[in-house]
Amino acid sequence: MTNAHILIVDDQESIRHFIEKAMIDQGYQVSTAGEGGKALELIESEEPDLVLLDLRLPDTHGLEILRRVKEDTPDLQVIIMTAFGDVESAVRAMKLGAHDYINKPINLDQLFITISKALESRKLWRELKHLRQKHTDRLSKDFVKGNSPLMQNVYETIEQVAQSDTTSVLIQGESGTGKEHVANLIHELSSRADKPFLEINCAAIPKELLESELFGHEKGAFTDARNQKQGLLEMANGGTLFLDEVGEMSLQVQVKLLRVLERMTFKRVGGTKDINVSVRIISATNQDLQRLCEEKMFREDLYYRLKVVPLRVPALRERPGDIMPLAKHFLYQFSKQFTKPFQGFSNEAEQVLMTYPWPGNIRELKNLMERTVLLESSDRIEAEMLKLGSGRTTREVDSPVAMLEKLLEEPGVPSEGIPFEPLMAEIEQSLILKASEASSWNQSRTAEILNLKRDKLRYRMKLYSITKPKRRRAA
């Protein structure tokens, strides 16, 4: 990268000239500034690849310039030039994001090596950023397929909550709705995106081992603890930890997790030393945590700490307008993967997909498309190719109103009981959305239609994460 553009910032003209000549001889483009204000102007107008920055400037301190640079252009590499012995300022500069520092008087050979490393670091940083953006774009496209108001509301909440990298999020929804996908997308859109995203399914780990997995352990903490081990909280430091099926966590572990959320500190199992971390906690569940709190199976204080922002991912049957866009997306994906000629669906096949209740949600739809494309050979999907896993083939069986009518008409109650809270929640959401759309999202009019007070309407809309859909910006 010998054609890179370097900005030299130093108040001494002799030093600027000395370094400028050496850099030009090496093939670099060079600009110079003797003051901090001029340096900031050049950074904005010329967009250099690297800045050589002296800390002692006539109009401001170099650390203030460094802070401004890292806020506005975090990928711009800065090398600090400092007087011999001013190690304290150099260390502060490194903490603010400087790539490295070099002592005066300048050793050109050392300077060339340091510049080369800094430019290589910038190149790698940009490549990583590009790959991460491609990953984020893919996640976004997969997630927002379809135009249902429910999913637009969810995506808007994701965009908003991603702007804060500390707020805890509780994702609720049935199995297969994409809760992990939501958590990953929040991380990728946040300022923590270049740090780890780690996940653990609390239901898949034996309860007696979950504490060690999360918090780590010291050597000898228990029978099989032969070595010290870092937990996921330490490994995710700076990034995001996703706790799936958080309702399966034991009360003992809940106490320790609460302390992390309150103080961002914890002790390893068997340890005495406090370990400080900066981790965003995103949790998910398909259970009713409020009911578990009432039954003393889940700590109420932890519940409210986890659900600073509650985010409900709707079931696929609640957003029928998204079924075919998702099905076509998966069909294209697997046709390409398996080199099959599928181009679309017959009308009968679309009718089957649209009337099936999808108890397994998006995961079931994706698996169906993968299995069908792999096992069948044709230019389009026919109805008879779709081997669905349930005898129920109409949406009405699973709709809230139909389920309620069936419960009221049939004698007795189902052996598995009546899903009162999920049923009432679905009915409430459907009514609020219908009234909101009828009133063009005017809350006063919506409240009138529903015969509710506005404060009660606002409470329910917040509870279900219902907001007015915004128009998506053109890509």
JSON list of N, CA and C in Angstrom, two decimals, residues 18 83 104 123 128 135 154 161 178 281 296 325 340 343 346 357 360 419 451 454 475:
[
{"chain": "A", "resi": 18, "resn": "PHE", "atom": "N", "xyz": [11.02, 16.84, 7.35]},
{"chain": "A", "resi": 18, "resn": "PHE", "atom": "CA", "xyz": [11.89, 15.66, 7.39]},
{"chain": "A", "resi": 18, "resn": "PHE", "atom": "C", "xyz": [11.10, 14.38, 7.10]},
{"chain": "A", "resi": 83, "resn": "ALA", "atom": "N", "xyz": [7.48, 12.67, 22.73]},
{"chain": "A", "resi": 83, "resn": "ALA", "atom": "CA", "xyz": [8.83, 12.90, 23.25]},
{"chain": "A", "resi": 83, "resn": "ALA", "atom": "C", "xyz": [9.25, 11.72, 24.10]},
{"chain": "A", "resi": 104, "resn": "LYS", "atom": "N", "xyz": [10.31, 10.31, 19.68]},
{"chain": "A", "resi": 104, "resn": "LYS", "atom": "CA", "xyz": [11.21, 11.26, 19.03]},
{"chain": "A", "resi": 104, "resn": "LYS", "atom": "C", "xyz": [12.57, 11.20, 19.75]},
{"chain": "A", "resi": 123, "resn": "LYS", "atom": "N", "xyz": [-6.24, -2.42, 6.32]},
{"chain": "A", "resi": 123, "resn": "LYS", "atom": "CA", "xyz": [-6.73, -3.25, 5.23]},
{"chain": "A", "resi": 123, "resn": "LYS", "atom": "C", "xyz": [-7.55, -4.42, 5.78]},
{"chain": "A", "resi": 128, "resn": "LEU", "atom": "N", "xyz": [-12.71, -7.14, 7.10]},
{"chain": "A", "resi": 128, "resn": "LEU", "atom": "CA", "xyz": [-13.60, -7.69, 8.11]},
{"chain": "A", "resi": 128, "resn": "LEU", "atom": "C", "xyz": [-14.94, -6.96, 8.12]},
{"chain": "A", "resi": 135, "resn": "HIS", "atom": "N", "xyz": [-22.63, -10.34, 5.84]},
{"chain": "A", "resi": 135, "resn": "HIS", "atom": "CA", "xyz": [-23.33, -11.24, 6.75]},
{"chain": "A", "resi": 135, "resn": "HIS", "atom": "C", "xyz": [-24.60, -10.58, 7.28]},
{"chain": "A", "resi": 154, "resn": "VAL", "atom": "N", "xyz": [-41.40, -5.77, 14.29]},
{"chain": "A", "resi": 154, "resn": "VAL", "atom": "CA", "xyz": [-40.27, -6.46, 14.92]},
{"chain": "A", "resi": 154, "resn": "VAL", "atom": "C", "xyz": [-38.95, -5.90, 14.42]},
{"chain": "A", "resi": 161, "resn": "VAL", "atom": "N", "xyz": [-33.27, -1.01, 19.10]},
{"chain": "A", "resi": 161, "resn": "VAL", "atom": "CA", "xyz": [-32.56, -1.55, 20.26]},
{"chain": "A", "resi": 161, "resn": "VAL", "atom": "C", "xyz": [-31.09, -1.78, 19.95]},
{"chain": "A", "resi": 178, "resn": "GLY", "atom": "N", "xyz": [-37.46, -18.08, 14.91]},
{"chain": "A", "resi": 178, "resn": "GLY", "atom": "CA", "xyz": [-36.25, -17.33, 14.55]},
{"chain": "A", "resi": 178, "resn": "GLY", "atom": "C", "xyz": [-35.72, -16.44, 15.65]},
{"chain": "A", "resi": 281, "resn": "ILE", "atom": "N", "xyz": [-26.55, -8.85, 27.30]},
{"chain": "A", "resi": 281, "resn": "ILE", "atom": "CA", "xyz": [-27.29, -10.09, 27.50]},
{"chain": "A", "resi": 281, "resn": "ILE", "atom": "C", "xyz": [-28.60, -10.03, 26.70]},
{"chain": "A", "resi": 296, "resn": "LYS", "atom": "N", "xyz": [-42.93, -19.20, 41.45]},
{"chain": "A", "resi": 296, "resn": "LYS", "atom": "CA", "xyz": [-41.63, -19.18, 42.16]},
{"chain": "A", "resi": 296, "resn": "LYS", "atom": "C", "xyz": [-40.59, -20.07, 41.47]},
{"chain": "A", "resi": 325, "resn": "PRO", "atom": "N", "xyz": [-43.43, -15.52, 0.29]},
{"chain": "A", "resi": 325, "resn": "PRO", "atom": "CA", "xyz": [-42.09, -14.94, 0.09]},
{"chain": "A", "resi": 325, "resn": "PRO", "atom": "C", "xyz": [-40.99, -15.77, 0.75]},
{"chain": "A", "resi": 340, "resn": "LYS", "atom": "N", "xyz": [-30.77, -27.84, -8.62]},
{"chain": "A", "resi": 340, "resn": "LYS", "atom": "CA", "xyz": [-32.05, -28.34, -9.11]},
{"chain": "A", "resi": 340, "resn": "LYS", "atom": "C", "xyz": [-32.75, -27.22, -9.90]},
{"chain": "A", "resi": 343, "resn": "GLN", "atom": "N", "xyz": [-38.39, -23.61, -10.32]},
{"chain": "A", "resi": 343, "resn": "GLN", "atom": "CA", "xyz": [-38.61, -22.19, -10.61]},
{"chain": "A", "resi": 343, "resn": "GLN", "atom": "C", "xyz": [-39.75, -21.57, -9.79]},
{"chain": "A", "resi": 346, "resn": "SER", "atom": "N", "xyz": [-46.88, -24.52, -8.03]},
{"chain": "A", "resi": 346, "resn": "SER", "atom": "CA", "xyz": [-48.19, -24.56, -8.67]},
{"chain": "A", "resi": 346, "resn": "SER", "atom": "C", "xyz": [-49.20, -23.86, -7.76]},
{"chain": "A", "resi": 357, "resn": "PRO", "atom": "N", "xyz": [-51.12, -24.85, 9.15]},
{"chain": "A", "resi": 357, "resn": "PRO", "atom": "CA", "xyz": [-50.96, -24.00, 10.35]},
{"chain": "A", "resi": 357, "resn": "PRO", "atom": "C", "xyz": [-49.51, -23.78, 10.81]},
{"chain": "A", "resi": 360, "resn": "GLY", "atom": "N", "xyz": [-44.40, -25.72, 13.45]},
{"chain": "A", "resi": 360, "resn": "GLY", "atom": "CA", "xyz": [-42.95, -25.58, 13.61]},
{"chain": "A", "resi": 360, "resn": "GLY", "atom": "C", "xyz": [-42.41, -24.28, 13.07]},
{"chain": "A", "resi": 419, "resn": "PRO", "atom": "N", "xyz": [-55.02, -23.40, 26.44]},
{"chain": "A", "resi": 419, "resn": "PRO", "atom": "CA", "xyz": [-53.91, -22.44, 26.44]},
{"chain": "A", "resi": 419, "resn": "PRO", "atom": "C", "xyz": [-54.43, -21.01, 26.58]},
{"chain": "A", "resi": 451, "resn": "ASN", "atom": "N", "xyz": [-63.03, 0.41, 22.40]},
{"chain": "A", "resi": 451, "resn": "ASN", "atom": "CA", "xyz": [-63.66, 0.76, 23.68]},
{"chain": "A", "resi": 451, "resn": "ASN", "atom": "C", "xyz": [-62.67, 0.61, 24.85]},
{"chain": "A", "resi": 454, "resn": "ARG", "atom": "N", "xyz": [-57.02, 5.21, 26.42]},
{"chain": "A", "resi": 454, "resn": "ARG", "atom": "CA", "xyz": [-55.77, 5.31, 25.66]},
{"chain": "A", "resi": 454, "resn": "ARG", "atom": "C", "xyz": [-54.58, 4.75, 26.43]},
{"chain": "A", "resi": 475, "resn": "ALA", "atom": "N", "xyz": [-33.25, 0.26, -0.85]},
{"chain": "A", "resi": 475, "resn": "ALA", "atom": "CA", "xyz": [-31.87, -0.17, -0.70]},
{"chain": "A", "resi": 475, "resn": "ALA", "atom": "C", "xyz": [-30.99, 0.55, -1.71]}
]
